[in-house]
Tab-separated table of C-alpha atoms (C1' of nucleotides) in Angstrom:
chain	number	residue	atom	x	y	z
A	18	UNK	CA	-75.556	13.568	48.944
A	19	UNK	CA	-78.356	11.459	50.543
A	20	UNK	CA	-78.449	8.295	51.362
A	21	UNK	CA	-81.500	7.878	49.310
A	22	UNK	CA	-80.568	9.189	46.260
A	23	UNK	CA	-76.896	7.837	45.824
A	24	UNK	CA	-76.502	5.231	43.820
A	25	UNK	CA	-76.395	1.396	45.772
A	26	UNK	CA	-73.456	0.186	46.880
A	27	UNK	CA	-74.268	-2.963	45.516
A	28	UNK	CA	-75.035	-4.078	41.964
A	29	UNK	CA	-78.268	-4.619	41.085
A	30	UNK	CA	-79.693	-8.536	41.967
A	31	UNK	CA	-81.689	-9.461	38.847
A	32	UNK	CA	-84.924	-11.373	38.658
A	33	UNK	CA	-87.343	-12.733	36.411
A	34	UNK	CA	-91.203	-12.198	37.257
A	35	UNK	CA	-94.200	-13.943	35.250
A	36	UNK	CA	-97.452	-12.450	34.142
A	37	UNK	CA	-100.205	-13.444	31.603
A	38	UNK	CA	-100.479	-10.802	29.185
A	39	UNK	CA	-104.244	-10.967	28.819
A	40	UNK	CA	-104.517	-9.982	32.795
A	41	UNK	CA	-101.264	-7.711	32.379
A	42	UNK	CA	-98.814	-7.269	29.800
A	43	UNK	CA	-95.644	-5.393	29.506
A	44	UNK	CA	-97.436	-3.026	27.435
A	45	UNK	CA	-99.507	-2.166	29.901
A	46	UNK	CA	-96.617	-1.691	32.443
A	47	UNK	CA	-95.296	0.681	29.566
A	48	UNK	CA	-98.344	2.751	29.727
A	49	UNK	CA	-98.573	2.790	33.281
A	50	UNK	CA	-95.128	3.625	33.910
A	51	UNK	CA	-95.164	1.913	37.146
A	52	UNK	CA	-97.297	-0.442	38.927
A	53	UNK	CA	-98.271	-2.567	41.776
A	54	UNK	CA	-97.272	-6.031	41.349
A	55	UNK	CA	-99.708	-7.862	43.680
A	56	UNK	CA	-101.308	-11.165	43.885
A	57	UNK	CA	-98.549	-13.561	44.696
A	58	UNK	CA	-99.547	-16.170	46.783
A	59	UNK	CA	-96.672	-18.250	46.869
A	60	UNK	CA	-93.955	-18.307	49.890
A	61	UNK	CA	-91.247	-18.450	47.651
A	62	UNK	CA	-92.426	-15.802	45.190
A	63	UNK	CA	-93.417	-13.912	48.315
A	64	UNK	CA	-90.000	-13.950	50.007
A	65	UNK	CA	-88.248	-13.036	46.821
A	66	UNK	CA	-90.355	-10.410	46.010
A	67	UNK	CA	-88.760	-9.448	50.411
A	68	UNK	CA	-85.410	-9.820	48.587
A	69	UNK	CA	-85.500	-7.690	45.976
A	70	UNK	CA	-84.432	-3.831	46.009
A	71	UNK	CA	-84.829	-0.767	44.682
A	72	UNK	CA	-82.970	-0.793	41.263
A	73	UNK	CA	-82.786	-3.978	40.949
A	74	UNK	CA	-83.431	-5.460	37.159
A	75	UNK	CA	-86.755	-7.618	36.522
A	76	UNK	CA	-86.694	-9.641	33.535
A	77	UNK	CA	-90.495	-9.453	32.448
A	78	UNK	CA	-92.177	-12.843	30.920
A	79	UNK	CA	-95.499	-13.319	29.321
A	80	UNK	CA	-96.707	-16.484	30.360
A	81	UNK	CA	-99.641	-18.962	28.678
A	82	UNK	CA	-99.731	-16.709	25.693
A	83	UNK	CA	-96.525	-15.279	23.853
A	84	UNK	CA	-94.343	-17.458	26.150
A	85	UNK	CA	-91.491	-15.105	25.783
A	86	UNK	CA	-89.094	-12.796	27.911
A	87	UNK	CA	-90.163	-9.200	26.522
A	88	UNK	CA	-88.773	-6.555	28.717
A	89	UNK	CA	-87.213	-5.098	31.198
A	90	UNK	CA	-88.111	-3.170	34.592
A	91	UNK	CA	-87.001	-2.152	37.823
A	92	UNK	CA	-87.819	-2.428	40.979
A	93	UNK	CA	-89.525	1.099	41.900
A	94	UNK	CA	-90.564	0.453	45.802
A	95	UNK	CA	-89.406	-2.299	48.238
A	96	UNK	CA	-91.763	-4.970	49.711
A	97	UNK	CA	-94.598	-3.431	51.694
A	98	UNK	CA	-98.035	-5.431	52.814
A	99	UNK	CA	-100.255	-6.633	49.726
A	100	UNK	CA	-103.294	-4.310	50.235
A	101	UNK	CA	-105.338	-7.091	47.848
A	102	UNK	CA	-105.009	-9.821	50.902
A	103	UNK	CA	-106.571	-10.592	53.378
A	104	UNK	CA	-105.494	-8.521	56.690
A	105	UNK	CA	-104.969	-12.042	58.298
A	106	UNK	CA	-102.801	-13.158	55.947
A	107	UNK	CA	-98.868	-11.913	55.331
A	108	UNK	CA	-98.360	-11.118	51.832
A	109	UNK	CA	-95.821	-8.717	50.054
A	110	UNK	CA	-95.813	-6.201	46.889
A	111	UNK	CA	-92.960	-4.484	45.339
A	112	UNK	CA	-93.498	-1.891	42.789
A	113	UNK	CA	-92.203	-1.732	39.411
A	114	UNK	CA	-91.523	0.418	36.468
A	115	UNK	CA	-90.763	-0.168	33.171
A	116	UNK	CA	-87.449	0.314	31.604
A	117	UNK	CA	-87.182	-1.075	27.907
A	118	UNK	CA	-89.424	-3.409	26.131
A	119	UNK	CA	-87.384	-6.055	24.429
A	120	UNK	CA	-86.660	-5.675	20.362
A	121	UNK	CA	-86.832	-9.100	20.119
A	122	UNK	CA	-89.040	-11.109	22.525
A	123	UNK	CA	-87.229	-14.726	23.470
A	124	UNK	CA	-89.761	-17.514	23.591
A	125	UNK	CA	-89.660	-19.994	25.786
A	126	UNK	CA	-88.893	-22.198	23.074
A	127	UNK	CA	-85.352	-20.555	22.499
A	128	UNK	CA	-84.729	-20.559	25.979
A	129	UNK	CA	-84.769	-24.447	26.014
A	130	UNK	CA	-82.473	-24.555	23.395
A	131	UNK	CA	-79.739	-22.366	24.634
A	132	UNK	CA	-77.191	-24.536	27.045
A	133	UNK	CA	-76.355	-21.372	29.123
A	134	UNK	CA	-80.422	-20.870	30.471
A	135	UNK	CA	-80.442	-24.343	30.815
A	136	UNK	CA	-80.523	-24.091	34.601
A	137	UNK	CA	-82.884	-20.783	34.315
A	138	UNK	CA	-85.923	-21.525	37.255
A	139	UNK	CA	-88.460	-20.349	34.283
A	140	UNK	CA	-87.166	-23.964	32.912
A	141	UNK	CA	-86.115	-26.058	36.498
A	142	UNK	CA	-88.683	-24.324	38.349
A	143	UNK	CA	-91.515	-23.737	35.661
A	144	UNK	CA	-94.570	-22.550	38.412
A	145	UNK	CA	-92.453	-20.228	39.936
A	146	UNK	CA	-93.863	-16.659	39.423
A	147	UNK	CA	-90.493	-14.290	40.964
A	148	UNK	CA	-87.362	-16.279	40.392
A	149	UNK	CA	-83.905	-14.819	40.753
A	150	UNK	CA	-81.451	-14.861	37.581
A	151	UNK	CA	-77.499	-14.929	37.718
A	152	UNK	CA	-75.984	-12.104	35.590
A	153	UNK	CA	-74.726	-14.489	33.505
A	154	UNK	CA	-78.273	-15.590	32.576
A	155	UNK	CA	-79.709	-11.774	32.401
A	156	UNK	CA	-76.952	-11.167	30.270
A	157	UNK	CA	-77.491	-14.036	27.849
A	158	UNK	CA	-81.252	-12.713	27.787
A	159	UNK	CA	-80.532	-9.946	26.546
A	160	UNK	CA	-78.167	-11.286	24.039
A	161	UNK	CA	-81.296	-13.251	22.344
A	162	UNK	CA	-83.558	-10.853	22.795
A	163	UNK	CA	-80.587	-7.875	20.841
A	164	UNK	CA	-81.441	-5.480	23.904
A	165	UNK	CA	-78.792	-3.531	25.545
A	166	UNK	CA	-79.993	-1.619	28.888
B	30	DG	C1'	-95.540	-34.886	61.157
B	31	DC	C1'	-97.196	-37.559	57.317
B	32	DC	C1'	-99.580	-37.752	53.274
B	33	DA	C1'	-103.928	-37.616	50.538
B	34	DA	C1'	-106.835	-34.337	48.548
B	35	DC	C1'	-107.359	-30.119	46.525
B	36	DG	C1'	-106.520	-25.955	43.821
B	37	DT	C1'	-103.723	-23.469	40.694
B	38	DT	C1'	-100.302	-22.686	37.213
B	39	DG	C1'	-98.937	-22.865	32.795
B	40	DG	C1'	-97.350	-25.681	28.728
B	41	DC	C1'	-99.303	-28.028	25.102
C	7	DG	C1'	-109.637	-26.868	26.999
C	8	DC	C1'	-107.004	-30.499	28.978
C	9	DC	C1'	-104.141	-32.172	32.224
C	10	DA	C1'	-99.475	-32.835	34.517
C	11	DA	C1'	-96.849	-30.898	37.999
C	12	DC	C1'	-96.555	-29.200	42.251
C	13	DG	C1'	-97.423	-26.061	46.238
C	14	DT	C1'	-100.604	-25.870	50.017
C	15	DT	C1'	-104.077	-27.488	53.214
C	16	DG	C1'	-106.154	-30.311	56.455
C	17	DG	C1'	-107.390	-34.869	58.490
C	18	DC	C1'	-105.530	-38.189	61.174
DNA sequence: GCCAACGTTGGC
DNA sequence: GCCAACGTTGGC
């Protein structure tokens, strides 16, 4: 067995990333398969998208429109350069692919009202765009939104 | 190194 | 479409 293809020896870190649907939704990442996720310009969006590894669990949210948590994917490539920067500037991608979408999406709104996201960065850190989740949160995610992996 | 100005995100 | 919040930039 490879090293590559044997399973981590780690469980999966899980994280939550943002997108506006109209620019891309989960349905498109469903189509697609798998996809780039470039653009972030933020330092701490940037060095979490460093953190993250292959397998690990991405909690998808539509933001501005549908609000909601409605699927799941996985990280599909580590961090390599952002070819849509500039070449002077130090920016990160991972790709991703999708796993399930959601049979219920959980809106925002629900979110706020359940005590155990309370402390979820989507709410304490609401312009983050790649925040990690505890299991504990991913879990209760999934709870609301009646999705099993 | 501070902080005001600016630009962007994202909820409403 | 507005605007509050906040991350980033740039002048000093």
């Amino acid at each position: 067995m490879t090293r590559k293809k044997s399973a981590p020896a780690t469980a999966p870190q899980r994280w939550l990333v943002k997108s506006e649907p109209s620019v891309y939704a989960f349905a498109a990442l469903v189509r697609d398969k798998k996809t780039r996720w470039d653009g972030v310009r933020n330092f701490e969006a940037r060095n979490n998208l460093r953190a993250m590894k292959q397998g690990d669990l991405l909690l998808y949210y539509h933001s501005n429109e549908g609000k909601a948590v409605v699927g799941i994917a996985t990280v599909a490539r580590e961090a390599y350069p952002d070819p849509s920067a500039p070449a002077d500037e130090d920016w990160s991608v991972v790709d991703v692919a999708a796993v399930k979408a959601f049979t219920l999406p959980v809106t925002l709104e629900t979110i706020k009202k359940t005590p155990a996201l309370a402390k979820l960065g989507l709410v304490t850190r609401p312009r983050l765009s790649v925040m990690k989740v505890t299991p504990a949160e991913f879990d209760a995610l999934l709870a609301l939104g009646k999705t099993t992996l």
